[in-house]
Coordinates of C-alpha atoms in Angstrom, one line a residue:
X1 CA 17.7 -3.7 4.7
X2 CA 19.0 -1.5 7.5
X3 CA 19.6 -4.2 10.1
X4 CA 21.1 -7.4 8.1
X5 CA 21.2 -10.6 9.9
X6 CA 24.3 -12.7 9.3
X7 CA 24.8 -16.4 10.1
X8 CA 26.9 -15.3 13.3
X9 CA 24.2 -12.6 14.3
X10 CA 21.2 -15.1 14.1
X11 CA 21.8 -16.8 17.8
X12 CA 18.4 -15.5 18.6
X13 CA 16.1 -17.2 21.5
X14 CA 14.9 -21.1 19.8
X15 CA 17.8 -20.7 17.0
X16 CA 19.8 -23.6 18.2
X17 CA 16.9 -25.5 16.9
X18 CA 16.2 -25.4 12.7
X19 CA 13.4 -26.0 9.9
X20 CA 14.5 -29.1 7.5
X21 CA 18.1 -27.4 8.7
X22 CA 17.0 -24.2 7.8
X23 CA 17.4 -21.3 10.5
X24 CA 14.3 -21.5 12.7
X25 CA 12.8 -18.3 11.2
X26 CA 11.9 -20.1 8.1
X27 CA 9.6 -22.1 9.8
X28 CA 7.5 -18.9 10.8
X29 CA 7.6 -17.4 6.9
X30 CA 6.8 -20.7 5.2
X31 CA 3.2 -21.2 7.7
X32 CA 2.9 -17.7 7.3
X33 CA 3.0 -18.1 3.4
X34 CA 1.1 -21.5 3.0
X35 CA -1.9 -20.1 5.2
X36 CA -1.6 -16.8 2.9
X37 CA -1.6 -19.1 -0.3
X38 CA -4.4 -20.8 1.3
X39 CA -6.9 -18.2 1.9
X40 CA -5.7 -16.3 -1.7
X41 CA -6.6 -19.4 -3.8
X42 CA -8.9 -20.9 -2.1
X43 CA -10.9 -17.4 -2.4
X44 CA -9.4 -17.2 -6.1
X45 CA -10.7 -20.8 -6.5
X46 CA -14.3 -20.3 -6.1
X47 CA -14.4 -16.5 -7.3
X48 CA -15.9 -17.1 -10.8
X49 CA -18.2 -19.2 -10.0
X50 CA -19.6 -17.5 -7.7
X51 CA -19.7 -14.0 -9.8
X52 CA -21.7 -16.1 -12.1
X53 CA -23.9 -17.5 -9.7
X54 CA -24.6 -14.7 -6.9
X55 CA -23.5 -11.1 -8.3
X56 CA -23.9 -10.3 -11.8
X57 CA -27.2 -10.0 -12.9
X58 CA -28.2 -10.5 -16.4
X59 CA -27.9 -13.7 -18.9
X60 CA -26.1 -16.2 -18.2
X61 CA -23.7 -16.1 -21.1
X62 CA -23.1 -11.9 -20.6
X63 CA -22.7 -12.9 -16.6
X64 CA -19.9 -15.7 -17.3
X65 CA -18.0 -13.4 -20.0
X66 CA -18.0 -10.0 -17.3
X67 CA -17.1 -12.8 -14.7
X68 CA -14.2 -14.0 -16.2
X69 CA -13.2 -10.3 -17.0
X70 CA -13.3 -9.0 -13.6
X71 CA -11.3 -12.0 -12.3
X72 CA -8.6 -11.0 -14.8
X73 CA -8.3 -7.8 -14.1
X74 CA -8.9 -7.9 -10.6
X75 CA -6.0 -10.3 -10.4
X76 CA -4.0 -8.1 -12.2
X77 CA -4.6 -5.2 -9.7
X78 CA -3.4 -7.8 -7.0
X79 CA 0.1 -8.0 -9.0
X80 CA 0.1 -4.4 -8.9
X81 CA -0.1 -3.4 -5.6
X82 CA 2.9 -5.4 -4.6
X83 CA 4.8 -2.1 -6.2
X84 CA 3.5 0.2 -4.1
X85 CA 3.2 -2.4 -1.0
X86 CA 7.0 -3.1 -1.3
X87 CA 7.7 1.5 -1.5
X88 CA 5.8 1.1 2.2
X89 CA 8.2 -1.4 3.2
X90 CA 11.4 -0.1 2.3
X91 CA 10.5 3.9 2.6
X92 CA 7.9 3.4 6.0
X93 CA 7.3 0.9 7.9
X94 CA 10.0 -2.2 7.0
X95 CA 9.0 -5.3 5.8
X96 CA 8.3 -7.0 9.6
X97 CA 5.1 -4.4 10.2
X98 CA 3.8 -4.6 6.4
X99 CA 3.7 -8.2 6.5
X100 CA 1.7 -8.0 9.5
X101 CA -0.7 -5.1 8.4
X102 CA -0.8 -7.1 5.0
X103 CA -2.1 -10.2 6.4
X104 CA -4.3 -8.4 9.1
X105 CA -6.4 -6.8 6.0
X106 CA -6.5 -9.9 3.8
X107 CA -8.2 -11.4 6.7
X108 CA -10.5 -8.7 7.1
X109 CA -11.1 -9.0 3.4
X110 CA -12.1 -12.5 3.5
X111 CA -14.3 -12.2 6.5
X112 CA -16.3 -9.2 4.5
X113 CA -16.8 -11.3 1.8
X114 CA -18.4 -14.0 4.3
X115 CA -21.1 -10.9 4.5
X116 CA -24.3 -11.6 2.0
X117 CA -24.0 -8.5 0.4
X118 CA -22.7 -7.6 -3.1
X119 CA -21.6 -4.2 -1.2
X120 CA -19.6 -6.4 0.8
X121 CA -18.2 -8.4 -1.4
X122 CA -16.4 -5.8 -3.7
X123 CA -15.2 -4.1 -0.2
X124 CA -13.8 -7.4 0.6
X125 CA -12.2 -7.6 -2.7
X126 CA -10.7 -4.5 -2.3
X127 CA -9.6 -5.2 0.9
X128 CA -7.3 -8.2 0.0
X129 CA -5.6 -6.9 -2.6
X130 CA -4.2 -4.0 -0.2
X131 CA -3.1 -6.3 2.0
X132 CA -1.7 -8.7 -0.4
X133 CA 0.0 -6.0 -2.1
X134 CA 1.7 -5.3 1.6
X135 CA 2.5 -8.8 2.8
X136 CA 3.6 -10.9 -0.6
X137 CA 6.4 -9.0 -1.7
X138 CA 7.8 -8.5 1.7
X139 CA 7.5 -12.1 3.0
X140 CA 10.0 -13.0 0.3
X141 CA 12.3 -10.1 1.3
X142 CA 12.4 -11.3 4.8
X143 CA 12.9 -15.0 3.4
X144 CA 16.0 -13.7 1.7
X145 CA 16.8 -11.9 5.2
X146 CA 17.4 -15.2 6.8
X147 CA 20.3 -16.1 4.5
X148 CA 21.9 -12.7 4.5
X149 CA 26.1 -13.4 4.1
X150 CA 25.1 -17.2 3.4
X151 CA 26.3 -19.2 0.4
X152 CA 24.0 -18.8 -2.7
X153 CA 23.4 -22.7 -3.2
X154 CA 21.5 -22.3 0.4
X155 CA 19.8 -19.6 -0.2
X156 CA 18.2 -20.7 -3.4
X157 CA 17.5 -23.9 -1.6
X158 CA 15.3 -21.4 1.2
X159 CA 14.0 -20.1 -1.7
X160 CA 12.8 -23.5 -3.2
X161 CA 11.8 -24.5 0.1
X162 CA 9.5 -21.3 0.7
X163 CA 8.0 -22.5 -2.8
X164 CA 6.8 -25.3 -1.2
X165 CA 5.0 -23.9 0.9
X166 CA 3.6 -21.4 -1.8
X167 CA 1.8 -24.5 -3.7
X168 CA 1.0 -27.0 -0.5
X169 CA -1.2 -23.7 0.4
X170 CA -2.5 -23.4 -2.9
X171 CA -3.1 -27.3 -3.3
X172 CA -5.3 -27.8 -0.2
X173 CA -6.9 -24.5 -0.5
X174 CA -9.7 -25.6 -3.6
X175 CA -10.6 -29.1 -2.0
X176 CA -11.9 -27.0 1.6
X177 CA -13.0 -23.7 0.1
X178 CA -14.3 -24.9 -3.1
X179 CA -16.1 -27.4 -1.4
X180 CA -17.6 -25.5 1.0
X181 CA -18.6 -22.8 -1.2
X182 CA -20.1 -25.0 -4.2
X183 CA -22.0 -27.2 -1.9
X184 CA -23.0 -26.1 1.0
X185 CA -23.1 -21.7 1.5
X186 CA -20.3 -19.2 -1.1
X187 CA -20.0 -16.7 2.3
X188 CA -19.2 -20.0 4.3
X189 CA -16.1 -20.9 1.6
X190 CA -14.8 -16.9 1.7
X191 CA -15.0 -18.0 5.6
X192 CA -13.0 -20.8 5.8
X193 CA -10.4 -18.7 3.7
X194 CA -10.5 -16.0 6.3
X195 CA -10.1 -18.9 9.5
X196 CA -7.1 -19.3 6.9
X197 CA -5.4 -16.0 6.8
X198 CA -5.8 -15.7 10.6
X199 CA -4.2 -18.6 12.0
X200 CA -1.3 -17.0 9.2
X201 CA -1.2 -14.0 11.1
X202 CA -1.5 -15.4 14.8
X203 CA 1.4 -18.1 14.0
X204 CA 3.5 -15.0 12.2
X205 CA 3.4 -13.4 15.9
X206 CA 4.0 -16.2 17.9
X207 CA 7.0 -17.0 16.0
X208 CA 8.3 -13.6 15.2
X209 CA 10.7 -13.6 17.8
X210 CA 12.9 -16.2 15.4
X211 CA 13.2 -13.4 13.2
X212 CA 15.5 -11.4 15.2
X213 CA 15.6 -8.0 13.9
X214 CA 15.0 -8.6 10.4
X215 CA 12.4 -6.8 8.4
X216 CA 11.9 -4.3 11.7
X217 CA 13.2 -1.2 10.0
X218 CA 12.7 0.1 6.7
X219 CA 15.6 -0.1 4.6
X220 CA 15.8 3.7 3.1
X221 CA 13.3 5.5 5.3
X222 CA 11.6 8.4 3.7
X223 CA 12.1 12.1 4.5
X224 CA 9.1 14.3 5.9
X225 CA 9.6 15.8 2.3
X226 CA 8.8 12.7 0.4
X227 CA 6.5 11.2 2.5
X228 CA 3.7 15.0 2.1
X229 CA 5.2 14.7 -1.7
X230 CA 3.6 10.8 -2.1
X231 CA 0.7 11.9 0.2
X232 CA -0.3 14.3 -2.3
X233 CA 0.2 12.4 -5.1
X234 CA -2.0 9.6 -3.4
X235 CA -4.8 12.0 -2.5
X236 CA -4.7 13.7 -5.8
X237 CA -5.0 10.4 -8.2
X238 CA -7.9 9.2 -5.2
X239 CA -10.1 12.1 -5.9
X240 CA -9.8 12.1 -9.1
X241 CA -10.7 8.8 -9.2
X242 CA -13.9 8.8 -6.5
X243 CA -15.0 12.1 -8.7
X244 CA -14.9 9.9 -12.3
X245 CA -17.0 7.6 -10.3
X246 CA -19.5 9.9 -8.9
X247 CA -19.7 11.6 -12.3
X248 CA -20.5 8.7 -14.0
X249 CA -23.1 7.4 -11.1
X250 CA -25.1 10.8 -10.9
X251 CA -25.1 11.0 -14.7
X252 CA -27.0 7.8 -14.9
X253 CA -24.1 5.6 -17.4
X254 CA -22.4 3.9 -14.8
X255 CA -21.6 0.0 -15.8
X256 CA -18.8 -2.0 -13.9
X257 CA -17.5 -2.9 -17.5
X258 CA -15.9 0.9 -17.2
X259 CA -14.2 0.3 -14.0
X260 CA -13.1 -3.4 -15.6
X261 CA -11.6 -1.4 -18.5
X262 CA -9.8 1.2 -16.8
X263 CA -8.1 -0.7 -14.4
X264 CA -7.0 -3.0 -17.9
X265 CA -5.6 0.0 -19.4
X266 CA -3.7 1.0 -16.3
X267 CA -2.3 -2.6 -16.1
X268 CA -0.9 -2.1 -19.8
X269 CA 0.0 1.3 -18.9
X270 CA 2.2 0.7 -16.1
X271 CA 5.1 -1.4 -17.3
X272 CA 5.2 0.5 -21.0
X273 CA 5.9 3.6 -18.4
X274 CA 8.5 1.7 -16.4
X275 CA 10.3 0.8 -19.4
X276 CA 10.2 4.2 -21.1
X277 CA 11.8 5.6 -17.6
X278 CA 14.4 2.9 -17.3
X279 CA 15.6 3.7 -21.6
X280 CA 15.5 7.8 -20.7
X281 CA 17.2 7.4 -17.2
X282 CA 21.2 8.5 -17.7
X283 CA 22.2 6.3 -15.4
X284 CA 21.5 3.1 -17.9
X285 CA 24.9 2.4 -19.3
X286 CA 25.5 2.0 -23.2
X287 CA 26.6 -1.8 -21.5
X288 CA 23.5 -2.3 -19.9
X289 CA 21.3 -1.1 -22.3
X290 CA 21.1 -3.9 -24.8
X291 CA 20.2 -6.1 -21.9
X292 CA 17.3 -4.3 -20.9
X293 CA 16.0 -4.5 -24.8
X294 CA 16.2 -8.3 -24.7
X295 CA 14.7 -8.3 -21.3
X296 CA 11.5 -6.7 -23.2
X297 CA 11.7 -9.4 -25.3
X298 CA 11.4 -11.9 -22.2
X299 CA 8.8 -9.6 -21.2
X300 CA 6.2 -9.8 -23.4
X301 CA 6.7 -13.2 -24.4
X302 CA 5.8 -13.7 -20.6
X303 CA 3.0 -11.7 -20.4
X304 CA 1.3 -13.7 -23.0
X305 CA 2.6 -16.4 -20.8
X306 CA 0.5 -15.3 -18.2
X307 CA -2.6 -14.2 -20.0
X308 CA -3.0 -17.7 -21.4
X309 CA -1.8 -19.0 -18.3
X310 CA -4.2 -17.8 -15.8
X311 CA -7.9 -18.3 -18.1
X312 CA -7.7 -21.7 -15.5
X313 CA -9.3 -20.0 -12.8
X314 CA -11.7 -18.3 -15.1
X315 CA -12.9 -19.7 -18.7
X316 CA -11.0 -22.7 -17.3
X317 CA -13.3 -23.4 -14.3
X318 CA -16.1 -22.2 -15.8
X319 CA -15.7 -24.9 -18.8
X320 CA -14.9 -27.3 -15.8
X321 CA -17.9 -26.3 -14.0
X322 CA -20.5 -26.7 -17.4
X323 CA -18.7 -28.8 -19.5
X324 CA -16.9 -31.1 -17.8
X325 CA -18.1 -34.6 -16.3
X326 CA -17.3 -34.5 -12.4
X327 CA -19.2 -37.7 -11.5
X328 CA -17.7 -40.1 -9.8
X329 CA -19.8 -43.0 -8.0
X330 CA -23.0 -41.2 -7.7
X331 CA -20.8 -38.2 -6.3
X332 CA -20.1 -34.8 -8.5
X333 CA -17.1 -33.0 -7.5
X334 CA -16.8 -29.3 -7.5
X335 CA -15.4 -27.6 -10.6
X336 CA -12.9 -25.7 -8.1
X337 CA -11.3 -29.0 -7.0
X338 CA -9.6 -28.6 -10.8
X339 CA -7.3 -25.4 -8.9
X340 CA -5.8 -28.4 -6.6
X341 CA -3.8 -29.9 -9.8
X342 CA -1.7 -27.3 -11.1
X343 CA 0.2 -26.8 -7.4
X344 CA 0.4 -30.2 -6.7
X345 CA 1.7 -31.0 -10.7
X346 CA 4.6 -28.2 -9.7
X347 CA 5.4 -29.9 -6.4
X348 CA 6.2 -33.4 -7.6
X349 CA 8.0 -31.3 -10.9
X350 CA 9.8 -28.3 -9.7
X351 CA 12.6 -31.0 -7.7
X352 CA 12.7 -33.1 -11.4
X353 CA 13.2 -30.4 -14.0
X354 CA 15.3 -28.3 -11.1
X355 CA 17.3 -31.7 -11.3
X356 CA 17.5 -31.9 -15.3
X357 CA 18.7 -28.6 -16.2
X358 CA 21.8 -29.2 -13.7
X359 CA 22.0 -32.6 -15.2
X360 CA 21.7 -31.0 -18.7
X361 CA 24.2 -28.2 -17.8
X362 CA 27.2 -30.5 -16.8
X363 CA 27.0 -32.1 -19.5
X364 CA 26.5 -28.4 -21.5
X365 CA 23.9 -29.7 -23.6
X366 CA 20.9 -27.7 -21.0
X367 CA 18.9 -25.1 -23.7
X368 CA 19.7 -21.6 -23.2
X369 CA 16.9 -18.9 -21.4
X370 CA 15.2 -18.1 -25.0
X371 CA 15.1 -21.6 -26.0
X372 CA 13.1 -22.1 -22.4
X373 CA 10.5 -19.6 -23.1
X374 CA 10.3 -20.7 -26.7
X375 CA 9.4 -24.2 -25.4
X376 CA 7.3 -22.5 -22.7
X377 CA 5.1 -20.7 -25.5
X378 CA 4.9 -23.8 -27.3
X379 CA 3.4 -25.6 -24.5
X380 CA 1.1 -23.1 -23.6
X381 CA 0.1 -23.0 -27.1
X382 CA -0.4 -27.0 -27.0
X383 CA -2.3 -26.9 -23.8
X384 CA -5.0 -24.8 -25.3
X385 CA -4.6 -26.4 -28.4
X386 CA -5.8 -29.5 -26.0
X387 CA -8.8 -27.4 -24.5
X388 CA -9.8 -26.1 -28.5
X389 CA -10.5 -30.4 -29.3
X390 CA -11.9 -30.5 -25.7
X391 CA -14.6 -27.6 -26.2
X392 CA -15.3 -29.5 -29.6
X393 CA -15.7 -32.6 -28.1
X394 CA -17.9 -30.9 -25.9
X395 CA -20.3 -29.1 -28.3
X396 CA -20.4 -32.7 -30.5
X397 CA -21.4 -34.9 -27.5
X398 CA -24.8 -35.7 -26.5
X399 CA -24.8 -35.0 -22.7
X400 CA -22.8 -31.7 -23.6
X401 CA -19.6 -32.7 -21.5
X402 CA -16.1 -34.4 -21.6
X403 CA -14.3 -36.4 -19.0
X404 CA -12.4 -35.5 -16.6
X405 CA -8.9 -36.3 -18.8
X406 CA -9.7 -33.3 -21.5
X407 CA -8.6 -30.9 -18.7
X408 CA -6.4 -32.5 -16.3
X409 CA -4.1 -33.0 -20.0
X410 CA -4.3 -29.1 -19.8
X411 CA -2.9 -28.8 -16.6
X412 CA -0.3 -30.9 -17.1
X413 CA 1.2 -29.2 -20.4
X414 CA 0.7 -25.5 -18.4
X415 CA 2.5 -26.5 -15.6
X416 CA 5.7 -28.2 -17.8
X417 CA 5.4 -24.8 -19.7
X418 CA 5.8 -23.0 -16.1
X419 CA 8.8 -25.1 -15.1
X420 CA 10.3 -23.6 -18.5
X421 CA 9.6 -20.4 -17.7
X422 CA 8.5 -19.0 -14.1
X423 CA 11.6 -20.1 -12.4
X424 CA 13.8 -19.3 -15.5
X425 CA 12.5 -15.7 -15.5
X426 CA 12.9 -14.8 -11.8
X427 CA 16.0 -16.1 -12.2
X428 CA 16.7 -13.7 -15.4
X429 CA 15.7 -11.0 -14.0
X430 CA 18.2 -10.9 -11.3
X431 CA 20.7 -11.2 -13.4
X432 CA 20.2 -9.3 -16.6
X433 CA 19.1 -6.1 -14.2
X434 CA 21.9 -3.6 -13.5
X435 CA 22.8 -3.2 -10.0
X436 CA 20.5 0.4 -9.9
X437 CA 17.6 -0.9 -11.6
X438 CA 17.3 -4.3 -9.6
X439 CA 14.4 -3.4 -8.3
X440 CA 12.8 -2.0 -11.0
X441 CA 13.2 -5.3 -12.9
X442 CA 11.9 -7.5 -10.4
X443 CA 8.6 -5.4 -10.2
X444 CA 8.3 -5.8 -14.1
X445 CA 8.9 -9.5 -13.8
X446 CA 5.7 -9.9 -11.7
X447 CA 4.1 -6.6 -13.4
X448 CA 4.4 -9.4 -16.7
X449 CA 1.9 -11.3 -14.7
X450 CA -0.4 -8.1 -13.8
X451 CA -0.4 -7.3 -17.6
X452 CA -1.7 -10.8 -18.6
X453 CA -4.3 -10.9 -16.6
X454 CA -5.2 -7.2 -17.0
X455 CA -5.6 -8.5 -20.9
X456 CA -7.7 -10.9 -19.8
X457 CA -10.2 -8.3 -19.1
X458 CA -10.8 -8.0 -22.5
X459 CA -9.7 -11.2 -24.4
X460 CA -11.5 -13.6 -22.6
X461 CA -15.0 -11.7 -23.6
X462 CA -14.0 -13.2 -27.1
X463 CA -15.1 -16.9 -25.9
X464 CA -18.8 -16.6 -26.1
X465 CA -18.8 -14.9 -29.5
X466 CA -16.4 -17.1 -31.1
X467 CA -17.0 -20.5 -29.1
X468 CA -15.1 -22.6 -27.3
X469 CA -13.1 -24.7 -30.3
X470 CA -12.1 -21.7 -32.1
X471 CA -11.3 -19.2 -29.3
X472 CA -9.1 -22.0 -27.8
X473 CA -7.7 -22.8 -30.9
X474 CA -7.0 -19.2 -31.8
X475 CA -5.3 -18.2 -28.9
X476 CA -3.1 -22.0 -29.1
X477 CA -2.3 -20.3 -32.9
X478 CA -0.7 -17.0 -31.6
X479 CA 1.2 -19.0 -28.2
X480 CA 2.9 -21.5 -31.0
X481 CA 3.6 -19.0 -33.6
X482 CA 5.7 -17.0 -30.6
X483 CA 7.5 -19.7 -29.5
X484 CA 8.7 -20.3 -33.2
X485 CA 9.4 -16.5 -33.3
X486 CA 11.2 -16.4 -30.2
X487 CA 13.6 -19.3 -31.6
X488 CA 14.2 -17.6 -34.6
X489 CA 15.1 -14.5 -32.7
X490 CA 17.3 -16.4 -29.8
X491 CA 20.2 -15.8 -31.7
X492 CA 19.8 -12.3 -31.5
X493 CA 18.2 -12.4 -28.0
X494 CA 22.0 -14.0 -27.1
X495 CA 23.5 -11.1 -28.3
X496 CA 21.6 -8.5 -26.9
X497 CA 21.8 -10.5 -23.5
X498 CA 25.9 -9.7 -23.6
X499 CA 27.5 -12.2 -20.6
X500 CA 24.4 -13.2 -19.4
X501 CA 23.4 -16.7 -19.8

């Protein structure tokens, strides 16, 4: 970052004052980041359900399995554009303006999805994902701004702090969105996210002057050279894309299945191509090569992680939405009200299993990294081994549903499974990464994510064919069988990982 901001250098204007003793600036990212969380999964929450009920046309079975596709790969595209987002940031603008142009755009998204018009609503799609792709990787730089020459210990307690806010966004998000979207108008729900995104962006310029000059300047600005060189690039893989389309449009075979597709092949594409570059780069050291081949290890395991994972806001809600028996009183709840539990389940968890692996550490009995994503597969695989007995229980009762318990058992075994693995792997990644490649690493760690769900675009089409019990139970199969593999491998994981632990 060109213009660092040490403890001494932060007596800006209202410093004297601090968030949770925190410097003051903190308070501006973490309302900045709730509202953002707010207006992402509130939109996110409601976003099957109503591709189901207001987009897609055809049956009702081929409309929920394309729904469920696009929502996996259009997350996945989300995940993606954080890469280049974080390029604009560093080589253009700095991370200040692209937070600000980010959330801008998401707004604008969400406010063109309020528009009854499928038109609309795929603009508005687009729309946030730019802007998401600008403003969430940067908001965490400038997080990590604030504590620039500051012990560690405090700035992982920032860090766990800005979490917070991440998942108090997320957990309030469903019960208004959802609600208004499922009972009384979808375009009022996408709204009430956008009412969301603003009031981030109007409190992110009322308090930017606690940031002091973090995030103003990018941190490696780009020469005229290499900005015309990305430019082109940009415009070149644009028109080549617009030109498939119009091919495909004026020849009469166009089907949003081929756009789903594609953009799942880039999102499998993409990290096999960073990994190639990082093994054939010279500058990767015969030290620091092992480490990267167990990091693929971690890798993978965590992108089927993530592709199990994140079926909850799409077979997930959908099952909660048909399935599921919301009734209570004479009052049915909406089925997005079911995206409220995971965030608040990591809330009241994060501080207790943050808590036990210290615990478990002094006393050096706490599980080493692969033995955490070994019990993070097997908990993933149990959660949909849960959902398989819950989609039989389904399909042998009378009325057709299950109670509430079926899913909220799901929840509970995904998010223990992400205290075992999300934290642990971001935590990996910085230090298994080689000093030039940090970067690098950090985009494959959330690229994991991007692949997953990218996967999704064609995995989760194999529910209606196969049924729910047996696609559930398939999928809790594969999860256990690579947790098992990935303890019989630690060993050699260990090794590969040198003195990292």
């Amino acid at each position: 970052m060109a213009s660092s901001l040490t403890k001494d250098s932060a007596s800006i204007p209202g410093d004297e004052k601090t968030f949770f003793g925190h410097p003051r600036g903190m308070a501006t990212l973490f309302m900045t980041e709730m509202w953002e969380r707010f207006s992402w999964y509130g939109m996110r929450g409601i976003l099957t359900l109503y591709l189901v009920a207001a987009v897609i046309d055809g049956p009702l079975e081929d409309r929920k399995v394309l729904a469920a596709s696009i929502y996996g790969v259009y997350n996945a595209v989300v995940y993606m554009a954080a890469m280049p987002g974080g390029w604009v940031a560093d080589r253009l603008w700095g991370a200040r303006k692209a937070v600000l142009v980010g959330g801008i755009i998401i707004a604008l998204g969400h406010y063109t999805l309020a528009v009854p018009s499928d038109t609309a609503f795929f603009i508005g799609l687009a729309l946030i994902a730019v802007g998401t792709g600008l403003l969430k990787p940067n908001v965490s730089v400038m997080v990590g701004g604030l504590y620039e020459g500051q012990p560690s210990a405090r700035r992982d307690a920032g860090f766990t702090l800005f979490y917070m806010a991440i998942n108090i966004g997320a957990m309030f998000a469903p019960l208004v969105v959802g609600y208004l979207g499922e009972n009384v108008n979808w375009h009022l729900g996408f709204a009430a996210a956008g009412i969301g995104m603003t009031l981030a962006v109007v409190q992110y310029v009322l308090g930017g002057r606690h940031l002091g000059d973090i995030g103003k300047e990018p941190a490696k600005p780009a020469s005229a050279e290499e900005k015309r060189a990305v430019l082109r690039k940009v415009l070149i893989w644009t028109g080549i894309a617009v030109a498939a389309l119009v091919i495909d449009i004026v020849a009469g075979t166009y089907d949003i299945e081929h756009i789903v597709n594609l953009l799942a092949v880039l999102g499998v594409v993409v990290p096999v191509v960073y990994f190639v570059a990082i093994f054939r780069n010279p500058a990767l050291t015969a030290e620091d090569r092992p480490k990267i081949k167990a990091y693929v290890w971690f890798f993978v395991t965590a992108v089927l992680f993530w592709m199990i994972y994140d079926q909850s806001g799409s077979l997930l809600t959908i099952f909660a939405d048909e399935k599921t028996d919301r009734m209570i009183g004479g009052w049915e709840f909406p089925a997005s009200w079911y995206q409220s539990v995971n965030p608040m389940m990591v809330i009241i968890l994060a501080p207790i299993f943050a808590a036990l692996w210290v615990k478990l550490a002094r006393r050096n009995r706490e599980p080493s990294t692969p033995m955490k994503f070994a019990l993070a597969m097997l908990l993933i695989g149990g959660s949909f081994a849960i959902m398989g007995l819950a989609g039989a229980a389904a399909a042998n009762s009378e009325t057709g549903k299950v109670t509430v318990f079926w899913l909220l058992s799901v929840y509970l075994v995904q998010t223990i499974g992400e205290m075992c693995l999300s934290p642990v792997g971001l935590s990996l990644s910085t230090k298994m990464a080689p000093k030039l490649f940090i970067g690098q690493i950090m985009g494959l760690w959330f690229l994991a994510s991007a692949t997953g769900n990218a996967l999704n675009g064609w995995t989760t089409r194999l529910n209606a064919p196969m049924g729910d019990a047996a696609y559930y139970t398939m999928w809790a199969i594969i999860a256990i069988a690579a947790g098992f593999a990935f303890m019989t491998a630690g060993r050699k994981i260990r090794a590969l990982m040198g003195d990292v632990r």
